PDB file of C-alpha atoms in Angstrom:
ATOM      1  CA  MET L  14      34.205  63.300 -21.651  1.00  0.00           C
ATOM      2  CA  SER L  15      29.917  62.903 -21.641  1.00  0.00           C
ATOM      3  CA  PHE L  16      30.479  59.172 -21.171  1.00  0.00           C
ATOM      4  CA  ILE L  17      32.781  59.480 -17.313  1.00  0.00           C
ATOM      5  CA  SER L  18      30.210  61.502 -16.605  1.00  0.00           C
ATOM      6  CA  TYR L  19      26.850  59.088 -16.967  1.00  0.00           C
ATOM      7  CA  LEU L  20      29.659  56.238 -16.105  1.00  0.00           C
ATOM      8  CA  VAL L  21      30.368  58.400 -12.586  1.00  0.00           C
ATOM      9  CA  ASN L  22      26.070  58.786 -11.756  1.00  0.00           C
ATOM     10  CA  GLY L  23      25.440  55.295 -12.967  1.00  0.00           C
ATOM     11  CA  ILE L  24      27.958  54.188 -10.263  1.00  0.00           C
ATOM     12  CA  SER L  25      26.486  57.214  -7.750  1.00  0.00           C
ATOM     13  CA  LEU L  26      23.058  55.264  -8.252  1.00  0.00           C
ATOM     14  CA  GLY L  27      25.173  51.958  -8.239  1.00  0.00           C
ATOM     15  CA  SER L  28      26.159  52.530  -4.480  1.00  0.00           C
ATOM     16  CA  VAL L  29      22.605  53.262  -3.421  1.00  0.00           C
ATOM     17  CA  TYR L  30      21.875  50.119  -5.093  1.00  0.00           C
ATOM     18  CA  ALA L  31      24.183  47.711  -3.589  1.00  0.00           C
ATOM     19  CA  LEU L  32      23.631  49.378   0.122  1.00  0.00           C
ATOM     20  CA  ILE L  33      19.843  48.237  -0.622  1.00  0.00           C
ATOM     21  CA  ALA L  34      21.175  44.908  -1.914  1.00  0.00           C
ATOM     22  CA  LEU L  35      23.654  43.928   0.985  1.00  0.00           C
ATOM     23  CA  GLY L  36      20.466  44.486   3.372  1.00  0.00           C
ATOM     24  CA  TYR L  37      18.641  42.162   0.975  1.00  0.00           C
ATOM     25  CA  THR L  38      20.964  39.570   0.240  1.00  0.00           C
ATOM     26  CA  MET L  39      21.966  39.697   4.086  1.00  0.00           C
ATOM     27  CA  VAL L  40      18.384  39.098   5.163  1.00  0.00           C
ATOM     28  CA  TYR L  41      17.917  36.161   2.587  1.00  0.00           C
ATOM     29  CA  GLY L  42      21.668  34.413   3.007  1.00  0.00           C
ATOM     30  CA  ILE L  43      21.172  34.198   6.884  1.00  0.00           C
ATOM     31  CA  ALA L  44      16.837  33.481   7.245  1.00  0.00           C
ATOM     32  CA  LYS L  45      16.586  32.603   3.693  1.00  0.00           C
ATOM     33  CA  MET L  46      14.022  34.968   2.992  1.00  0.00           C
ATOM     34  CA  LEU L  47      12.839  37.369   0.648  1.00  0.00           C
ATOM     35  CA  ASN L  48      12.161  40.844   3.085  1.00  0.00           C
ATOM     36  CA  PHE L  49       9.807  42.631   0.439  1.00  0.00           C
ATOM     37  CA  ALA L  50       9.143  45.365   2.839  1.00  0.00           C
ATOM     38  CA  HIS L  51      12.903  46.394   2.891  1.00  0.00           C
ATOM     39  CA  GLY L  52      12.520  49.249   0.404  1.00  0.00           C
ATOM     40  CA  ASP L  53       9.872  51.059   3.121  1.00  0.00           C
ATOM     41  CA  ILE L  54      12.670  51.240   5.306  1.00  0.00           C
ATOM     42  CA  ILE L  55      14.324  53.060   2.787  1.00  0.00           C
ATOM     43  CA  MET L  56      11.355  55.186   2.964  1.00  0.00           C
ATOM     44  CA  VAL L  57      11.207  56.160   6.785  1.00  0.00           C
ATOM     45  CA  GLY L  58      14.813  56.626   7.278  1.00  0.00           C
ATOM     46  CA  GLY L  59      14.177  59.561   4.582  1.00  0.00           C
ATOM     47  CA  TYR L  60      11.032  61.355   6.503  1.00  0.00           C
ATOM     48  CA  THR L  61      13.303  60.598   9.507  1.00  0.00           C
ATOM     49  CA  VAL L  62      16.398  62.697   8.132  1.00  0.00           C
ATOM     50  CA  PHE L  63      13.353  64.945   6.861  1.00  0.00           C
ATOM     51  CA  ILE L  64      11.459  65.250  10.186  1.00  0.00           C
ATOM     52  CA  ALA L  65      14.399  65.650  12.027  1.00  0.00           C
ATOM     53  CA  CYS L  66      16.340  67.826   9.841  1.00  0.00           C
ATOM     54  CA  SER L  67      13.451  70.283   8.017  1.00  0.00           C
ATOM     55  CA  THR L  68      11.172  70.541  10.560  1.00  0.00           C
ATOM     56  CA  ALA L  69      12.987  69.740  14.303  1.00  0.00           C
ATOM     57  CA  GLY L  70      16.393  71.845  12.658  1.00  0.00           C
ATOM     58  CA  LEU L  71      18.465  69.248  14.114  1.00  0.00           C
ATOM     59  CA  PRO L  72      21.935  68.944  12.457  1.00  0.00           C
ATOM     60  CA  PRO L  73      22.247  66.232   9.643  1.00  0.00           C
ATOM     61  CA  VAL L  74      24.871  63.834  11.526  1.00  0.00           C
ATOM     62  CA  VAL L  75      22.054  63.606  14.182  1.00  0.00           C
ATOM     63  CA  GLY L  76      18.825  63.360  11.552  1.00  0.00           C
ATOM     64  CA  VAL L  77      21.083  60.579   9.914  1.00  0.00           C
ATOM     65  CA  LEU L  78      21.959  58.638  13.643  1.00  0.00           C
ATOM     66  CA  LEU L  79      18.335  59.223  14.587  1.00  0.00           C
ATOM     67  CA  ALA L  80      17.111  57.890  11.128  1.00  0.00           C
ATOM     68  CA  VAL L  81      19.398  54.508  11.526  1.00  0.00           C
ATOM     69  CA  ILE L  82      18.127  54.021  15.173  1.00  0.00           C
ATOM     70  CA  VAL L  83      14.197  54.509  13.295  1.00  0.00           C
ATOM     71  CA  CYS L  84      14.606  52.288  11.281  1.00  0.00           C
ATOM     72  CA  THR L  85      16.684  49.313  13.553  1.00  0.00           C
ATOM     73  CA  VAL L  86      14.448  49.517  15.703  1.00  0.00           C
ATOM     74  CA  LEU L  87      11.705  49.046  12.937  1.00  0.00           C
ATOM     75  CA  GLY L  88      13.357  46.139  11.664  1.00  0.00           C
ATOM     76  CA  VAL L  89      13.721  44.124  14.413  1.00  0.00           C
ATOM     77  CA  THR L  90      10.391  45.027  15.218  1.00  0.00           C
ATOM     78  CA  VAL L  91       9.133  43.742  12.221  1.00  0.00           C
ATOM     79  CA  GLU L  92      10.806  40.427  12.224  1.00  0.00           C
ATOM     80  CA  PHE L  93       9.396  40.094  15.140  1.00  0.00           C
ATOM     81  CA  VAL L  94       5.639  40.971  14.906  1.00  0.00           C
ATOM     82  CA  ALA L  95       5.136  39.894  11.337  1.00  0.00           C
ATOM     83  CA  TYR L  96       7.981  37.071  10.129  1.00  0.00           C
ATOM     84  CA  ARG L  97       9.107  35.183  13.581  1.00  0.00           C
ATOM     85  CA  PRO L  98       5.741  33.616  14.289  1.00  0.00           C
ATOM     86  CA  LEU L  99       6.098  32.449  10.108  1.00  0.00           C
ATOM     87  CA  ARG L 100       9.777  31.082  10.846  1.00  0.00           C
ATOM     88  CA  GLY L 101       8.075  27.399   9.959  1.00  0.00           C
ATOM     89  CA  ALA L 102       5.668  28.370   7.161  1.00  0.00           C
ATOM     90  CA  SER L 103       5.897  27.403   3.460  1.00  0.00           C
ATOM     91  CA  PRO L 104       7.936  30.424   1.436  1.00  0.00           C
ATOM     92  CA  LEU L 105       4.587  31.546  -0.560  1.00  0.00           C
ATOM     93  CA  ALA L 106       3.399  33.019   3.622  1.00  0.00           C
ATOM     94  CA  VAL L 107       6.318  34.576   4.605  1.00  0.00           C
ATOM     95  CA  LEU L 108       6.608  36.274   0.824  1.00  0.00           C
ATOM     96  CA  ILE L 109       2.742  36.757   1.001  1.00  0.00           C
ATOM     97  CA  THR L 110       3.628  38.497   4.408  1.00  0.00           C
ATOM     98  CA  ALA L 111       6.555  40.981   3.258  1.00  0.00           C
ATOM     99  CA  ILE L 112       3.912  41.933   0.568  1.00  0.00           C
ATOM    100  CA  GLY L 113       1.929  43.794   3.037  1.00  0.00           C
ATOM    101  CA  VAL L 114       3.824  44.649   5.093  1.00  0.00           C
ATOM    102  CA  SER L 115       5.494  46.783   2.874  1.00  0.00           C
ATOM    103  CA  TYR L 116       2.460  48.563   1.306  1.00  0.00           C
ATOM    104  CA  PHE L 117       1.115  49.018   5.158  1.00  0.00           C
ATOM    105  CA  LEU L 118       4.470  50.674   5.954  1.00  0.00           C
ATOM    106  CA  GLN L 119       3.374  52.499   2.989  1.00  0.00           C
ATOM    107  CA  ASN L 120       0.094  53.292   3.676  1.00  0.00           C
ATOM    108  CA  MET L 121       0.968  54.524   7.177  1.00  0.00           C
ATOM    109  CA  ALA L 122       3.107  57.138   5.328  1.00  0.00           C
ATOM    110  CA  LEU L 123       0.304  58.402   3.446  1.00  0.00           C
ATOM    111  CA  LEU L 124      -1.878  58.869   6.610  1.00  0.00           C
ATOM    112  CA  LEU L 125       0.758  60.966   8.159  1.00  0.00           C
ATOM    113  CA  PHE L 126       2.678  63.093   5.310  1.00  0.00           C
ATOM    114  CA  GLY L 127      -0.093  62.845   3.153  1.00  0.00           C
ATOM    115  CA  ALA L 128       1.136  62.123  -1.080  1.00  0.00           C
ATOM    116  CA  ASN L 129       2.287  65.143  -2.074  1.00  0.00           C
ATOM    117  CA  THR L 130       6.462  65.212  -2.722  1.00  0.00           C
ATOM    118  CA  LYS L 131       8.617  67.069   0.110  1.00  0.00           C
ATOM    119  CA  SER L 132      11.413  68.827  -0.511  1.00  0.00           C
ATOM    120  CA  PHE L 133      14.548  66.974   0.375  1.00  0.00           C
ATOM    121  CA  THR L 134      17.645  69.275   1.856  1.00  0.00           C
ATOM    122  CA  SER L 135      20.486  67.234   1.122  1.00  0.00           C
ATOM    123  CA  VAL L 136      23.155  65.826   4.872  1.00  0.00           C
ATOM    124  CA  VAL L 137      26.085  66.499   2.085  1.00  0.00           C
ATOM    125  CA  SER L 138      27.994  69.217   2.477  1.00  0.00           C
ATOM    126  CA  ILE L 139      31.094  67.958   0.871  1.00  0.00           C
ATOM    127  CA  PRO L 140      31.916  70.763  -2.702  1.00  0.00           C
ATOM    128  CA  SER L 141      31.819  69.001  -5.759  1.00  0.00           C
ATOM    129  CA  LEU L 142      35.349  67.926  -7.770  1.00  0.00           C
ATOM    130  CA  GLN L 143      36.091  69.465 -10.658  1.00  0.00           C
ATOM    131  CA  LEU L 144      38.041  67.919 -12.848  1.00  0.00           C
ATOM    132  CA  ALA L 145      39.050  67.930 -17.067  1.00  0.00           C
ATOM    133  CA  ASP L 146      39.312  71.698 -16.393  1.00  0.00           C
ATOM    134  CA  GLY L 147      35.571  71.964 -15.591  1.00  0.00           C
ATOM    135  CA  GLN L 148      34.157  69.821 -17.292  1.00  0.00           C
ATOM    136  CA  LEU L 149      33.853  66.709 -15.076  1.00  0.00           C
ATOM    137  CA  ASN L 150      31.605  67.506 -12.069  1.00  0.00           C
ATOM    138  CA  ILE L 151      31.569  64.962  -9.066  1.00  0.00           C
ATOM    139  CA  SER L 152      28.889  65.834  -6.837  1.00  0.00           C
ATOM    140  CA  GLY L 153      29.937  65.710  -2.936  1.00  0.00           C
ATOM    141  CA  GLU L 154      26.797  63.265  -2.686  1.00  0.00           C
ATOM    142  CA  THR L 155      28.689  60.838  -5.001  1.00  0.00           C
ATOM    143  CA  MET L 156      31.254  60.842  -3.516  1.00  0.00           C
ATOM    144  CA  VAL L 157      30.430  60.008  -0.039  1.00  0.00           C
ATOM    145  CA  THR L 158      27.841  57.711  -1.652  1.00  0.00           C
ATOM    146  CA  VAL L 159      30.609  55.441  -3.129  1.00  0.00           C
ATOM    147  CA  ALA L 160      32.467  55.313   0.210  1.00  0.00           C
ATOM    148  CA  ALA L 161      30.274  54.666   2.149  1.00  0.00           C
ATOM    149  CA  CYS L 162      29.604  52.112  -0.167  1.00  0.00           C
ATOM    150  CA  ILE L 163      33.047  50.682  -0.113  1.00  0.00           C
ATOM    151  CA  ILE L 164      33.598  50.872   3.847  1.00  0.00           C
ATOM    152  CA  ILE L 165      30.153  49.196   5.068  1.00  0.00           C
ATOM    153  CA  MET L 166      31.152  46.064   2.887  1.00  0.00           C
ATOM    154  CA  ILE L 167      34.280  45.955   4.302  1.00  0.00           C
ATOM    155  CA  GLY L 168      33.012  46.239   7.126  1.00  0.00           C
ATOM    156  CA  LEU L 169      30.389  43.418   6.592  1.00  0.00           C
ATOM    157  CA  LEU L 170      32.645  41.069   5.169  1.00  0.00           C
ATOM    158  CA  ALA L 171      34.835  41.633   7.986  1.00  0.00           C
ATOM    159  CA  PHE L 172      32.326  41.363  10.910  1.00  0.00           C
ATOM    160  CA  ILE L 173      30.761  38.346   9.224  1.00  0.00           C
ATOM    161  CA  ASN L 174      33.874  36.760   9.097  1.00  0.00           C
ATOM    162  CA  ARG L 175      36.227  38.041  12.417  1.00  0.00           C
ATOM    163  CA  THR L 176      33.593  38.096  15.190  1.00  0.00           C
ATOM    164  CA  LYS L 177      31.743  35.525  17.062  1.00  0.00           C
ATOM    165  CA  ALA L 178      27.719  37.378  15.818  1.00  0.00           C
ATOM    166  CA  GLY L 179      29.241  36.985  12.487  1.00  0.00           C
ATOM    167  CA  GLN L 180      30.330  33.197  12.430  1.00  0.00           C
ATOM    168  CA  ALA L 181      26.870  32.710  14.346  1.00  0.00           C
ATOM    169  CA  MET L 182      25.439  34.211  11.215  1.00  0.00           C
ATOM    170  CA  LEU L 183      27.067  31.769   9.081  1.00  0.00           C
ATOM    171  CA  ALA L 184      26.244  28.593  11.457  1.00  0.00           C
ATOM    172  CA  VAL L 185      22.694  29.336  11.047  1.00  0.00           C
ATOM    173  CA  SER L 186      23.144  29.937   7.439  1.00  0.00           C
ATOM    174  CA  GLU L 187      24.284  26.880   6.576  1.00  0.00           C
ATOM    175  CA  ASP L 188      21.970  23.866   8.697  1.00  0.00           C
ATOM    176  CA  ARG L 189      19.489  26.422  11.367  1.00  0.00           C
ATOM    177  CA  ASP L 190      18.821  23.140  13.127  1.00  0.00           C
ATOM    178  CA  ALA L 191      22.409  21.840  13.531  1.00  0.00           C
ATOM    179  CA  ALA L 192      23.292  25.748  15.240  1.00  0.00           C
ATOM    180  CA  ILE L 193      21.012  24.989  17.594  1.00  0.00           C
ATOM    181  CA  LEU L 194      22.662  22.001  18.765  1.00  0.00           C
ATOM    182  CA  MET L 195      25.643  24.251  18.808  1.00  0.00           C
ATOM    183  CA  GLY L 196      23.971  26.559  21.425  1.00  0.00           C
ATOM    184  CA  VAL L 197      23.284  29.335  18.827  1.00  0.00           C
ATOM    185  CA  ASN L 198      20.480  31.531  19.318  1.00  0.00           C
ATOM    186  CA  VAL L 199      19.008  31.528  15.985  1.00  0.00           C
ATOM    187  CA  ASN L 200      16.488  34.112  17.072  1.00  0.00           C
ATOM    188  CA  GLY L 201      18.648  36.484  18.286  1.00  0.00           C
ATOM    189  CA  THR L 202      21.299  36.018  15.432  1.00  0.00           C
ATOM    190  CA  ILE L 203      18.389  37.023  12.466  1.00  0.00           C
ATOM    191  CA  ALA L 204      17.356  39.755  14.673  1.00  0.00           C
ATOM    192  CA  LEU L 205      20.243  40.935  14.501  1.00  0.00           C
ATOM    193  CA  THR L 206      20.393  39.700  10.272  1.00  0.00           C
ATOM    194  CA  PHE L 207      17.285  42.965  10.150  1.00  0.00           C
ATOM    195  CA  ALA L 208      18.662  45.443  12.565  1.00  0.00           C
ATOM    196  CA  ILE L 209      21.698  45.574  10.164  1.00  0.00           C
ATOM    197  CA  GLY L 210      20.078  45.051   7.120  1.00  0.00           C
ATOM    198  CA  SER L 211      17.561  47.774   8.738  1.00  0.00           C
ATOM    199  CA  ALA L 212      20.324  50.315   9.173  1.00  0.00           C
ATOM    200  CA  LEU L 213      21.402  49.882   6.256  1.00  0.00           C
ATOM    201  CA  ALA L 214      18.515  51.246   4.534  1.00  0.00           C
ATOM    202  CA  ALA L 215      18.709  53.833   6.562  1.00  0.00           C
ATOM    203  CA  VAL L 216      22.082  55.506   5.378  1.00  0.00           C
ATOM    204  CA  ALA L 217      20.843  54.214   1.629  1.00  0.00           C
ATOM    205  CA  GLY L 218      17.428  56.021   1.660  1.00  0.00           C
ATOM    206  CA  VAL L 219      19.562  59.401   2.891  1.00  0.00           C
ATOM    207  CA  LEU L 220      22.466  59.061   0.639  1.00  0.00           C
ATOM    208  CA  LEU L 221      19.079  58.373  -2.170  1.00  0.00           C
ATOM    209  CA  CYS L 222      16.982  61.267  -1.283  1.00  0.00           C
ATOM    210  CA  SER L 223      20.589  63.417  -0.580  1.00  0.00           C
ATOM    211  CA  ALA L 224      21.484  62.655  -4.028  1.00  0.00           C
ATOM    212  CA  TYR L 225      17.691  62.518  -5.274  1.00  0.00           C
ATOM    213  CA  PRO L 226      15.883  65.384  -3.909  1.00  0.00           C
ATOM    214  CA  SER L 227      12.371  64.027  -3.578  1.00  0.00           C
ATOM    215  CA  LEU L 228      10.305  62.317  -0.501  1.00  0.00           C
ATOM    216  CA  THR L 229       6.839  60.754  -0.749  1.00  0.00           C
ATOM    217  CA  PRO L 230       6.398  57.510   0.852  1.00  0.00           C
ATOM    218  CA  TYR L 231       6.613  55.381  -2.088  1.00  0.00           C
ATOM    219  CA  THR L 232      10.392  56.749  -2.252  1.00  0.00           C
ATOM    220  CA  GLY L 233      11.841  53.012  -1.414  1.00  0.00           C
ATOM    221  CA  ALA L 234       9.964  50.981  -3.511  1.00  0.00           C
ATOM    222  CA  MET L 235      11.188  51.413  -7.190  1.00  0.00           C
ATOM    223  CA  PRO L 236      15.041  51.589  -5.700  1.00  0.00           C
ATOM    224  CA  GLY L 237      14.273  48.188  -3.708  1.00  0.00           C
ATOM    225  CA  ILE L 238      12.926  45.991  -6.435  1.00  0.00           C
ATOM    226  CA  LYS L 239      16.055  47.500  -8.604  1.00  0.00           C
ATOM    227  CA  ALA L 240      18.435  46.507  -5.211  1.00  0.00           C
ATOM    228  CA  PHE L 241      16.392  43.266  -5.018  1.00  0.00           C
ATOM    229  CA  VAL L 242      17.553  42.512  -8.376  1.00  0.00           C
ATOM    230  CA  ALA L 243      21.286  43.905  -7.821  1.00  0.00           C
ATOM    231  CA  ALA L 244      21.465  41.163  -5.000  1.00  0.00           C
ATOM    232  CA  VAL L 245      20.264  38.907  -7.375  1.00  0.00           C
ATOM    233  CA  PHE L 246      22.098  40.067 -10.104  1.00  0.00           C
ATOM    234  CA  GLY L 247      25.348  39.676  -8.526  1.00  0.00           C
ATOM    235  CA  GLY L 248      24.699  36.820  -7.083  1.00  0.00           C
ATOM    236  CA  ILE L 249      21.864  36.579  -4.130  1.00  0.00           C
ATOM    237  CA  GLY L 250      23.734  35.897  -0.710  1.00  0.00           C
ATOM    238  CA  SER L 251      26.984  37.017  -1.433  1.00  0.00           C
ATOM    239  CA  ILE L 252      28.120  40.727   0.150  1.00  0.00           C
ATOM    240  CA  PRO L 253      30.717  40.836  -2.002  1.00  0.00           C
ATOM    241  CA  GLY L 254      28.271  40.019  -4.838  1.00  0.00           C
ATOM    242  CA  ALA L 255      25.295  42.230  -3.855  1.00  0.00           C
ATOM    243  CA  PHE L 256      28.006  45.586  -4.202  1.00  0.00           C
ATOM    244  CA  ILE L 257      29.276  44.533  -7.481  1.00  0.00           C
ATOM    245  CA  GLY L 258      25.603  43.724  -8.654  1.00  0.00           C
ATOM    246  CA  GLY L 259      24.024  46.979  -7.762  1.00  0.00           C
ATOM    247  CA  ILE L 260      27.185  49.169  -9.400  1.00  0.00           C
ATOM    248  CA  LEU L 261      26.851  47.163 -12.254  1.00  0.00           C
ATOM    249  CA  LEU L 262      23.358  47.891 -12.524  1.00  0.00           C
ATOM    250  CA  GLY L 263      23.548  51.577 -11.864  1.00  0.00           C
ATOM    251  CA  ILE L 264      25.855  51.881 -14.864  1.00  0.00           C
ATOM    252  CA  ILE L 265      23.630  50.197 -16.914  1.00  0.00           C
ATOM    253  CA  GLU L 266      20.454  52.150 -15.762  1.00  0.00           C
ATOM    254  CA  SER L 267      22.682  54.940 -17.058  1.00  0.00           C
ATOM    255  CA  LEU L 268      23.552  54.636 -19.834  1.00  0.00           C
ATOM    256  CA  SER L 269      20.389  53.227 -21.044  1.00  0.00           C
ATOM    257  CA  LYS L 270      18.839  56.810 -20.022  1.00  0.00           C
ATOM    258  CA  ALA L 271      22.099  58.279 -21.864  1.00  0.00           C
ATOM    259  CA  TYR L 272      22.464  56.257 -25.069  1.00  0.00           C
ATOM    260  CA  ILE L 273      19.051  54.610 -25.934  1.00  0.00           C
ATOM    261  CA  SER L 274      16.090  55.732 -23.570  1.00  0.00           C
ATOM    262  CA  SER L 275      15.054  56.720 -20.865  1.00  0.00           C
ATOM    263  CA  GLN L 276      11.654  55.348 -20.784  1.00  0.00           C
ATOM    264  CA  LEU L 277      13.128  51.868 -21.735  1.00  0.00           C
ATOM    265  CA  SER L 278      16.339  52.137 -18.838  1.00  0.00           C
ATOM    266  CA  ASP L 279      13.833  49.839 -16.748  1.00  0.00           C
ATOM    267  CA  ALA L 280      13.144  47.577 -19.554  1.00  0.00           C
ATOM    268  CA  ILE L 281      16.734  47.145 -20.127  1.00  0.00           C
ATOM    269  CA  VAL L 282      17.785  46.762 -16.629  1.00  0.00           C
ATOM    270  CA  PHE L 283      15.475  43.847 -16.333  1.00  0.00           C
ATOM    271  CA  SER L 284      16.425  42.144 -19.620  1.00  0.00           C
ATOM    272  CA  VAL L 285      19.872  42.206 -18.635  1.00  0.00           C
ATOM    273  CA  LEU L 286      18.975  39.658 -15.593  1.00  0.00           C
ATOM    274  CA  ILE L 287      17.202  38.177 -17.464  1.00  0.00           C
ATOM    275  CA  ILE L 288      20.103  37.664 -19.699  1.00  0.00           C
ATOM    276  CA  VAL L 289      22.252  36.731 -16.994  1.00  0.00           C
ATOM    277  CA  LEU L 290      20.637  34.699 -15.230  1.00  0.00           C
ATOM    278  CA  LEU L 291      19.692  32.276 -18.431  1.00  0.00           C
ATOM    279  CA  VAL L 292      23.377  31.997 -18.376  1.00  0.00           C
ATOM    280  CA  ARG L 293      24.044  31.687 -15.083  1.00  0.00           C
ATOM    281  CA  PRO L 294      20.989  30.805 -12.994  1.00  0.00           C
ATOM    282  CA  THR L 295      22.900  31.887  -9.540  1.00  0.00           C
ATOM    283  CA  GLY L 296      24.192  35.402 -10.553  1.00  0.00           C
ATOM    284  CA  ILE L 297      27.927  36.321 -11.000  1.00  0.00           C
ATOM    285  CA  MET L 298      29.526  35.576  -7.618  1.00  0.00           C
ATOM    286  CA  GLY L 299      26.783  33.097  -6.263  1.00  0.00           C
ATOM    287  CA  ARG L 300      27.578  29.531  -5.499  1.00  0.00           C
ATOM    288  CA  LYS L 301      25.554  26.491  -6.378  1.00  0.00           C
ATOM    289  CA  ILE L 302      24.427  24.619  -3.177  1.00  0.00           C
ATOM    290  CA  SER L 303      23.579  20.644  -3.428  1.00  0.00           C
ATOM    291  CA  GLU L 304      21.246  19.996  -1.208  1.00  0.00           C
ATOM    292  CA  LYS L 305      20.860  16.302   0.375  1.00  0.00           C
ATOM    293  CA  VAL L 306      17.634  14.569  -0.298  1.00  0.00           C
TER     294      VAL L 306
END
């Protein structure tokens, strides 16, 4: 029964990684850039809910909505100020800028909130589910996180495949210059992608802090890196791949901590990624793209 418990914990953690990875994979798949500030937007979402609920005394639902709005505005602002001027620059320049934005957000949080760990109150009020005569406990946070991840993934797939804005995203992803010639607003489409990704980061931040009730300016740093690993693991650019990669990564990390070593769990996660990429460089669900020269 302990194995099933560890498996459930891994799926819960993996669902958080998957939510963050969905934002990574959307931005990369459409804008062809890696937004390493994505993990810090998670932290901003956590602090927004903390201030709204713990300080201002607002209901959790209002706090979550405020977090989504704040992170969405932040994501669009970061895209407009930091990334849009570099639209034609080299990938290295964009990568360095993304790292700079990440450190900027972390240091702003340090100045505003200090380095002390804040105790986060869960926004999930669903009671735990007891199974197998109480031997298996599934927390409300776990159930909400898994359900939210599945619903959001299905919603994203429907949005991209069945809406005009989603088709514009696919067009920009396939060929940006051809999309411009066809009348697609590339800047607006990429801004919308950042808005959706940042909104997902807000939801992921709230669920992460609810499951692991602590908050610091560095809360989103390591989950952000692991979510990037999950996106690459599943096949970056693929929405189902990000979901599968996140779930598998969470399970591997949970079982590694339980049966091997909690200190070596991160090393094991990254080692598995290296092995997978050696065997399948495009990831589990990634596809090879032939470039004409």
